[in-house]
Amino acid sequence: MSEEPEQTIFGLLFETAKYIASVTIVAVILATIFGVFTPVAVPQSVVQAQADAVKAALDVAPASPTEAALEELNGPRIGVVVGHLGSDSGAVCPDDEAVTELAINTAIADSTIQQLQAMGYVVDRLEEFDTRLDGYVGEALVSIHADSCSFINDEATGFKVAGSLENQVPDLSARLVGCLSERYGRRTQMKYHSGSVTYDMTYYHAYREVAPTTPAAIIEVGFMFLDREILLTQPDLLAQGIAEGVRCYIEKEAIKQS
Ligand SMILES: [Zn+2]
């Protein structure tokens, strides 16, 4: 007969500790062997979950890219003021009150914006007295207006362009005016209505609001009386002339700086 080993509480604890230690050592050895030699297979569901999380984070934060990063991605920034938007209707035709300057400006400006975006520019659509005009920084600002609907005389037809000549970049504004005038005239076949650039065009309020380094111009796209047909029926063509004028200016500047 052999004697049963004495079962003390300390002996039991010692045996248990030995058992746990040996199991742990085996587990560590196995984990080491398989951890090193077995490639870690990440389940597809985990990969997908991570991709979804990244996408969700990007979707939630559309405003996080800086303006500079956006410009780098999408090209130069252009401001387009929809003349009278958010303020008043502008000129109204006495013989047909449905024809307003605001409606004409809006159709042409929105088409201009689409065409500029298609050319790769970042475009800000601005109201007449938009708060964003204050200190606006961009490659160019163009305000789109149309001329009076009152019959003045047979000469009251055509377009005109004026620019901000009293800020820090009068030469840039002059080039912007030159490009807009030349391309708009060429595209629309409208004539430049010289001699009727008004005080409002020369001292346009937005010139003083934008950053002094932002060249700005205002275009009067035509007279609402004698040019009414082309203003109402061909906004996309007129917008093309404006967009091409902006591109002419940007590309000339790019050539000059390179
Ligand atoms: Zn106007």
mmCIF file of C-alpha atoms and ligand atoms in Angstrom:
data_model
loop_
_atom_site.group_PDB
_atom_site.id
_atom_site.type_symbol
_atom_site.label_atom_id
_atom_site.label_comp_id
_atom_site.label_asym_id
_atom_site.label_seq_id
_atom_site.Cartn_x
_atom_site.Cartn_y
_atom_site.Cartn_z
ATOM 1 C CA MET A 1 0.000 0.000 0.000
ATOM 2 C CA SER A 2 1.317 3.375 -0.834
ATOM 3 C CA GLU A 3 0.593 6.388 1.184
ATOM 4 C CA GLU A 4 -1.587 9.057 -0.317
ATOM 5 C CA PRO A 5 0.400 12.307 -0.641
ATOM 6 C CA GLU A 6 -0.680 14.770 1.890
ATOM 7 C CA GLN A 7 -3.286 17.097 0.361
ATOM 8 C CA THR A 8 -2.654 20.505 1.810
ATOM 9 C CA ILE A 9 -4.137 23.724 0.450
ATOM 10 C CA PHE A 10 -0.628 24.900 -0.390
ATOM 11 C CA GLY A 11 0.131 21.729 -2.325
ATOM 12 C CA LEU A 12 -3.053 22.154 -4.336
ATOM 13 C CA LEU A 13 -2.236 25.770 -5.124
ATOM 14 C CA PHE A 14 1.296 24.778 -6.150
ATOM 15 C CA GLU A 15 -0.002 22.074 -8.501
ATOM 16 C CA THR A 16 -2.517 24.492 -10.034
ATOM 17 C CA ALA A 17 0.156 27.136 -10.566
ATOM 18 C CA LYS A 18 2.446 24.571 -12.225
ATOM 19 C CA TYR A 19 -0.387 23.508 -14.511
ATOM 20 C CA ILE A 20 -1.231 27.093 -15.508
ATOM 21 C CA ALA A 21 2.422 27.880 -16.105
ATOM 22 C CA SER A 22 2.987 24.853 -18.344
ATOM 23 C CA VAL A 23 -0.191 25.527 -20.354
ATOM 24 C CA THR A 24 0.885 29.151 -20.752
ATOM 25 C CA ILE A 25 4.358 28.186 -21.905
ATOM 26 C CA VAL A 26 2.949 25.760 -24.474
ATOM 27 C CA ALA A 27 0.494 28.382 -25.643
ATOM 28 C CA VAL A 28 3.266 30.977 -25.989
ATOM 29 C CA ILE A 29 5.442 28.534 -27.923
ATOM 30 C CA LEU A 30 2.573 27.593 -30.247
ATOM 31 C CA ALA A 31 1.598 31.230 -30.727
ATOM 32 C CA THR A 32 5.202 32.130 -31.485
ATOM 33 C CA ILE A 33 5.623 29.336 -34.036
ATOM 34 C CA PHE A 34 2.315 29.903 -35.781
ATOM 35 C CA GLY A 35 2.431 33.664 -35.364
ATOM 36 C CA VAL A 36 5.761 33.845 -37.143
ATOM 37 C CA PHE A 37 5.298 31.190 -39.761
ATOM 38 C CA THR A 38 1.622 31.487 -40.546
ATOM 39 C CA PRO A 39 0.613 34.583 -42.518
ATOM 40 C CA VAL A 40 -2.066 36.510 -40.671
ATOM 41 C CA ALA A 41 -5.257 36.031 -42.621
ATOM 42 C CA VAL A 42 -7.420 39.130 -42.056
ATOM 43 C CA PRO A 43 -11.041 38.249 -42.706
ATOM 44 C CA GLN A 44 -12.559 40.021 -45.710
ATOM 45 C CA SER A 45 -15.272 41.400 -43.462
ATOM 46 C CA VAL A 46 -12.660 43.256 -41.388
ATOM 47 C CA VAL A 47 -11.040 44.711 -44.528
ATOM 48 C CA GLN A 48 -14.439 45.845 -45.763
ATOM 49 C CA ALA A 49 -15.331 47.342 -42.396
ATOM 50 C CA GLN A 50 -12.124 49.366 -42.395
ATOM 51 C CA ALA A 51 -12.725 50.592 -45.951
ATOM 52 C CA ASP A 52 -16.266 51.569 -44.976
ATOM 53 C CA ALA A 53 -14.981 53.443 -41.934
ATOM 54 C CA VAL A 54 -12.498 55.399 -44.039
ATOM 55 C CA LYS A 55 -15.167 56.211 -46.607
ATOM 56 C CA ALA A 56 -17.619 57.258 -43.890
ATOM 57 C CA ALA A 57 -14.969 59.528 -42.346
ATOM 58 C CA LEU A 58 -14.363 61.169 -45.723
ATOM 59 C CA ASP A 59 -18.093 61.551 -46.385
ATOM 60 C CA VAL A 60 -18.694 63.155 -43.019
ATOM 61 C CA ALA A 61 -15.950 65.735 -43.476
ATOM 62 C CA PRO A 62 -16.377 67.308 -46.931
ATOM 63 C CA ALA A 63 -15.344 70.707 -45.607
ATOM 64 C CA SER A 64 -12.023 69.579 -44.200
ATOM 65 C CA PRO A 65 -9.795 70.022 -47.302
ATOM 66 C CA THR A 66 -8.213 73.446 -47.133
ATOM 67 C CA GLU A 67 -8.983 75.985 -49.838
ATOM 68 C CA ALA A 68 -5.407 75.675 -51.038
ATOM 69 C CA ALA A 69 -5.751 71.898 -51.356
ATOM 70 C CA LEU A 70 -8.965 72.319 -53.338
ATOM 71 C CA GLU A 71 -7.293 74.789 -55.645
ATOM 72 C CA GLU A 72 -4.429 72.380 -56.184
ATOM 73 C CA LEU A 73 -6.894 69.633 -57.019
ATOM 74 C CA ASN A 74 -9.304 71.593 -59.129
ATOM 75 C CA GLY A 75 -7.555 74.577 -60.573
ATOM 76 C CA PRO A 76 -7.883 78.317 -60.136
ATOM 77 C CA ARG A 77 -10.716 79.871 -58.139
ATOM 78 C CA ILE A 78 -13.133 82.209 -59.916
ATOM 79 C CA GLY A 79 -15.946 84.248 -58.392
ATOM 80 C CA VAL A 80 -19.067 84.878 -60.455
ATOM 81 C CA VAL A 81 -21.550 87.466 -59.203
ATOM 82 C CA VAL A 82 -25.092 86.925 -60.437
ATOM 83 C CA GLY A 83 -26.042 90.563 -60.903
ATOM 84 C CA HIS A 84 -28.821 91.724 -58.527
ATOM 85 C CA LEU A 85 -29.312 88.233 -57.036
ATOM 86 C CA GLY A 86 -30.456 88.453 -53.435
ATOM 87 C CA SER A 87 -31.104 92.164 -53.799
ATOM 88 C CA ASP A 88 -33.572 93.290 -56.467
ATOM 89 C CA SER A 89 -34.760 92.498 -59.989
ATOM 90 C CA GLY A 90 -32.509 95.019 -61.720
ATOM 91 C CA ALA A 91 -33.886 96.551 -64.902
ATOM 92 C CA VAL A 92 -37.439 95.536 -65.877
ATOM 93 C CA CYS A 93 -38.850 95.877 -69.390
ATOM 94 C CA PRO A 94 -41.679 98.452 -69.441
ATOM 95 C CA ASP A 95 -43.435 96.579 -72.250
ATOM 96 C CA ASP A 96 -43.110 93.146 -70.613
ATOM 97 C CA GLU A 97 -42.588 93.023 -66.880
ATOM 98 C CA ALA A 98 -41.762 89.305 -67.012
ATOM 99 C CA VAL A 99 -38.468 90.229 -68.630
ATOM 100 C CA THR A 100 -36.153 91.193 -65.790
ATOM 101 C CA GLU A 101 -32.452 91.785 -65.681
ATOM 102 C CA LEU A 102 -32.188 89.364 -62.744
ATOM 103 C CA ALA A 103 -33.652 86.513 -64.833
ATOM 104 C CA ILE A 104 -31.311 87.275 -67.743
ATOM 105 C CA ASN A 105 -28.264 87.587 -65.468
ATOM 106 C CA THR A 106 -29.118 84.352 -63.662
ATOM 107 C CA ALA A 107 -29.464 82.260 -66.833
ATOM 108 C CA ILE A 108 -26.187 83.564 -68.265
ATOM 109 C CA ALA A 109 -24.280 83.398 -64.969
ATOM 110 C CA ASP A 110 -25.367 79.840 -64.195
ATOM 111 C CA SER A 111 -24.343 78.679 -67.647
ATOM 112 C CA THR A 112 -21.030 80.524 -67.268
ATOM 113 C CA ILE A 113 -20.440 78.762 -63.934
ATOM 114 C CA GLN A 114 -21.120 75.338 -65.459
ATOM 115 C CA GLN A 115 -18.770 76.018 -68.335
ATOM 116 C CA LEU A 116 -16.010 77.295 -66.050
ATOM 117 C CA GLN A 117 -16.378 74.196 -63.862
ATOM 118 C CA ALA A 118 -16.127 72.032 -66.972
ATOM 119 C CA MET A 119 -12.859 73.846 -67.740
ATOM 120 C CA GLY A 120 -11.568 72.718 -64.326
ATOM 121 C CA TYR A 121 -12.016 75.904 -62.300
ATOM 122 C CA VAL A 122 -13.342 76.175 -58.765
ATOM 123 C CA VAL A 123 -16.249 78.608 -59.060
ATOM 124 C CA ASP A 124 -18.047 80.539 -56.334
ATOM 125 C CA ARG A 125 -21.584 81.629 -57.255
ATOM 126 C CA LEU A 126 -22.095 84.923 -55.473
ATOM 127 C CA GLU A 127 -25.041 87.193 -54.822
ATOM 128 C CA GLU A 128 -24.878 90.899 -55.580
ATOM 129 C CA PHE A 129 -24.119 91.829 -51.972
ATOM 130 C CA ASP A 130 -22.787 88.451 -50.895
ATOM 131 C CA THR A 131 -20.988 88.526 -47.550
ATOM 132 C CA ARG A 132 -18.287 86.337 -49.128
ATOM 133 C CA LEU A 133 -17.319 89.272 -51.365
ATOM 134 C CA ASP A 134 -15.692 90.857 -48.327
ATOM 135 C CA GLY A 135 -11.988 90.089 -48.767
ATOM 136 C CA TYR A 136 -12.712 87.595 -51.555
ATOM 137 C CA VAL A 137 -9.544 85.877 -52.748
ATOM 138 C CA GLY A 138 -9.569 84.393 -56.233
ATOM 139 C CA GLU A 139 -7.813 84.456 -59.570
ATOM 140 C CA ALA A 140 -10.622 86.650 -60.877
ATOM 141 C CA LEU A 141 -14.067 87.973 -60.043
ATOM 142 C CA VAL A 142 -16.620 88.611 -62.793
ATOM 143 C CA SER A 143 -19.985 90.262 -62.212
ATOM 144 C CA ILE A 144 -22.684 89.699 -64.809
ATOM 145 C CA HIS A 145 -25.260 92.398 -65.534
ATOM 146 C CA ALA A 146 -27.460 93.530 -68.431
ATOM 147 C CA ASP A 147 -28.235 97.027 -69.600
ATOM 148 C CA SER A 148 -31.427 99.051 -69.413
ATOM 149 C CA CYS A 149 -34.639 97.975 -71.109
ATOM 150 C CA SER A 150 -35.703 101.508 -71.899
ATOM 151 C CA PHE A 151 -35.430 102.507 -75.528
ATOM 152 C CA ILE A 152 -32.593 104.995 -75.552
ATOM 153 C CA ASN A 153 -31.711 105.256 -79.232
ATOM 154 C CA ASP A 154 -30.774 102.996 -82.145
ATOM 155 C CA GLU A 155 -27.217 102.864 -80.845
ATOM 156 C CA ALA A 156 -28.166 101.308 -77.498
ATOM 157 C CA THR A 157 -27.026 97.826 -78.463
ATOM 158 C CA GLY A 158 -23.960 95.754 -77.632
ATOM 159 C CA PHE A 159 -21.943 94.924 -74.551
ATOM 160 C CA LYS A 160 -19.297 96.568 -72.426
ATOM 161 C CA VAL A 161 -16.776 95.576 -69.795
ATOM 162 C CA ALA A 162 -15.096 97.567 -67.041
ATOM 163 C CA GLY A 163 -12.623 96.585 -64.353
ATOM 164 C CA SER A 164 -11.271 97.516 -60.947
ATOM 165 C CA LEU A 165 -8.410 99.813 -61.811
ATOM 166 C CA GLU A 166 -7.764 101.244 -58.361
ATOM 167 C CA ASN A 167 -6.764 98.159 -56.404
ATOM 168 C CA GLN A 168 -3.290 96.633 -56.066
ATOM 169 C CA VAL A 169 -3.501 94.817 -59.387
ATOM 170 C CA PRO A 170 -4.843 97.283 -61.998
ATOM 171 C CA ASP A 171 -2.760 95.624 -64.713
ATOM 172 C CA LEU A 172 -4.373 92.258 -64.015
ATOM 173 C CA SER A 173 -7.841 93.802 -64.035
ATOM 174 C CA ALA A 174 -7.042 95.500 -67.338
ATOM 175 C CA ARG A 175 -5.987 92.179 -68.843
ATOM 176 C CA LEU A 176 -9.152 90.530 -67.522
ATOM 177 C CA VAL A 177 -11.225 93.287 -69.144
ATOM 178 C CA GLY A 178 -9.286 92.857 -72.394
ATOM 179 C CA CYS A 179 -9.801 89.083 -72.489
ATOM 180 C CA LEU A 180 -13.508 89.316 -71.624
ATOM 181 C CA SER A 181 -14.125 92.012 -74.252
ATOM 182 C CA GLU A 182 -12.261 90.214 -77.003
ATOM 183 C CA ARG A 183 -13.651 86.701 -76.413
ATOM 184 C CA TYR A 184 -17.228 87.802 -75.695
ATOM 185 C CA GLY A 185 -17.307 89.907 -78.856
ATOM 186 C CA ARG A 186 -15.816 87.134 -80.957
ATOM 187 C CA ARG A 187 -18.158 84.430 -79.619
ATOM 188 C CA THR A 188 -21.411 86.435 -79.692
ATOM 189 C CA GLN A 189 -20.688 88.706 -82.676
ATOM 190 C CA MET A 190 -22.094 91.539 -80.598
ATOM 191 C CA LYS A 191 -20.355 94.862 -80.872
ATOM 192 C CA TYR A 192 -18.563 96.621 -78.062
ATOM 193 C CA HIS A 193 -20.725 99.553 -76.992
ATOM 194 C CA SER A 194 -17.996 102.050 -76.409
ATOM 195 C CA GLY A 195 -18.656 105.315 -74.692
ATOM 196 C CA SER A 196 -21.307 104.129 -72.289
ATOM 197 C CA VAL A 197 -19.283 102.651 -69.451
ATOM 198 C CA THR A 198 -21.060 104.145 -66.488
ATOM 199 C CA TYR A 199 -20.021 105.371 -63.079
ATOM 200 C CA ASP A 200 -21.610 102.219 -61.619
ATOM 201 C CA MET A 201 -19.324 100.057 -63.731
ATOM 202 C CA THR A 202 -16.173 102.024 -62.975
ATOM 203 C CA TYR A 203 -16.855 102.282 -59.264
ATOM 204 C CA TYR A 204 -18.692 98.988 -58.829
ATOM 205 C CA HIS A 205 -19.142 98.199 -55.115
ATOM 206 C CA ALA A 206 -17.552 94.724 -55.312
ATOM 207 C CA TYR A 207 -14.224 96.209 -56.432
ATOM 208 C CA ARG A 208 -13.797 97.711 -52.989
ATOM 209 C CA GLU A 209 -15.012 94.588 -51.169
ATOM 210 C CA VAL A 210 -12.804 91.882 -52.671
ATOM 211 C CA ALA A 211 -9.210 91.400 -51.549
ATOM 212 C CA PRO A 212 -7.049 94.127 -53.128
ATOM 213 C CA THR A 213 -5.106 91.427 -54.970
ATOM 214 C CA THR A 214 -8.182 89.975 -56.697
ATOM 215 C CA PRO A 215 -8.725 91.397 -60.187
ATOM 216 C CA ALA A 216 -12.399 92.112 -60.819
ATOM 217 C CA ALA A 217 -14.536 93.070 -63.784
ATOM 218 C CA ILE A 218 -18.161 93.732 -64.579
ATOM 219 C CA ILE A 219 -19.704 92.836 -67.916
ATOM 220 C CA GLU A 220 -22.939 94.319 -69.227
ATOM 221 C CA VAL A 221 -23.932 91.485 -71.561
ATOM 222 C CA GLY A 222 -26.259 93.551 -73.765
ATOM 223 C CA PHE A 223 -29.159 96.004 -73.793
ATOM 224 C CA MET A 224 -32.471 94.506 -72.778
ATOM 225 C CA PHE A 225 -34.380 96.479 -75.411
ATOM 226 C CA LEU A 226 -32.511 96.069 -78.696
ATOM 227 C CA ASP A 227 -30.550 92.921 -77.711
ATOM 228 C CA ARG A 228 -33.483 91.240 -76.009
ATOM 229 C CA GLU A 229 -33.717 88.324 -78.414
ATOM 230 C CA ILE A 230 -30.160 87.096 -78.033
ATOM 231 C CA LEU A 231 -30.242 87.740 -74.265
ATOM 232 C CA LEU A 232 -33.338 85.595 -73.821
ATOM 233 C CA THR A 233 -32.740 82.848 -76.366
ATOM 234 C CA GLN A 234 -28.985 82.241 -76.285
ATOM 235 C CA PRO A 235 -27.763 82.412 -72.681
ATOM 236 C CA ASP A 236 -25.387 79.475 -73.232
ATOM 237 C CA LEU A 237 -23.682 81.186 -76.176
ATOM 238 C CA LEU A 238 -23.252 84.420 -74.243
ATOM 239 C CA ALA A 239 -21.970 82.439 -71.254
ATOM 240 C CA GLN A 240 -19.491 80.717 -73.520
ATOM 241 C CA GLY A 241 -18.081 84.112 -74.459
ATOM 242 C CA ILE A 242 -17.632 85.008 -70.783
ATOM 243 C CA ALA A 243 -16.120 81.640 -69.819
ATOM 244 C CA GLU A 244 -13.704 81.828 -72.746
ATOM 245 C CA GLY A 245 -12.760 85.345 -71.661
ATOM 246 C CA VAL A 246 -11.929 84.090 -68.163
ATOM 247 C CA ARG A 247 -9.903 81.206 -69.567
ATOM 248 C CA CYS A 248 -8.049 83.599 -71.875
ATOM 249 C CA TYR A 249 -7.076 85.652 -68.825
ATOM 250 C CA ILE A 250 -6.039 82.662 -66.672
ATOM 251 C CA GLU A 251 -3.989 81.096 -69.453
ATOM 252 C CA LYS A 252 -2.243 84.378 -70.291
ATOM 253 C CA GLU A 253 -1.364 84.769 -66.628
ATOM 254 C CA ALA A 254 -0.064 81.192 -66.453
ATOM 255 C CA ILE A 255 2.156 81.773 -69.488
ATOM 256 C CA LYS A 256 3.413 85.020 -67.991
ATOM 257 C CA GLN A 257 4.315 83.416 -64.664
ATOM 258 C CA SER A 258 6.079 80.362 -66.113
HETATM 259 ZN ZN ZN B 1 -27.506 95.529 -63.271
#
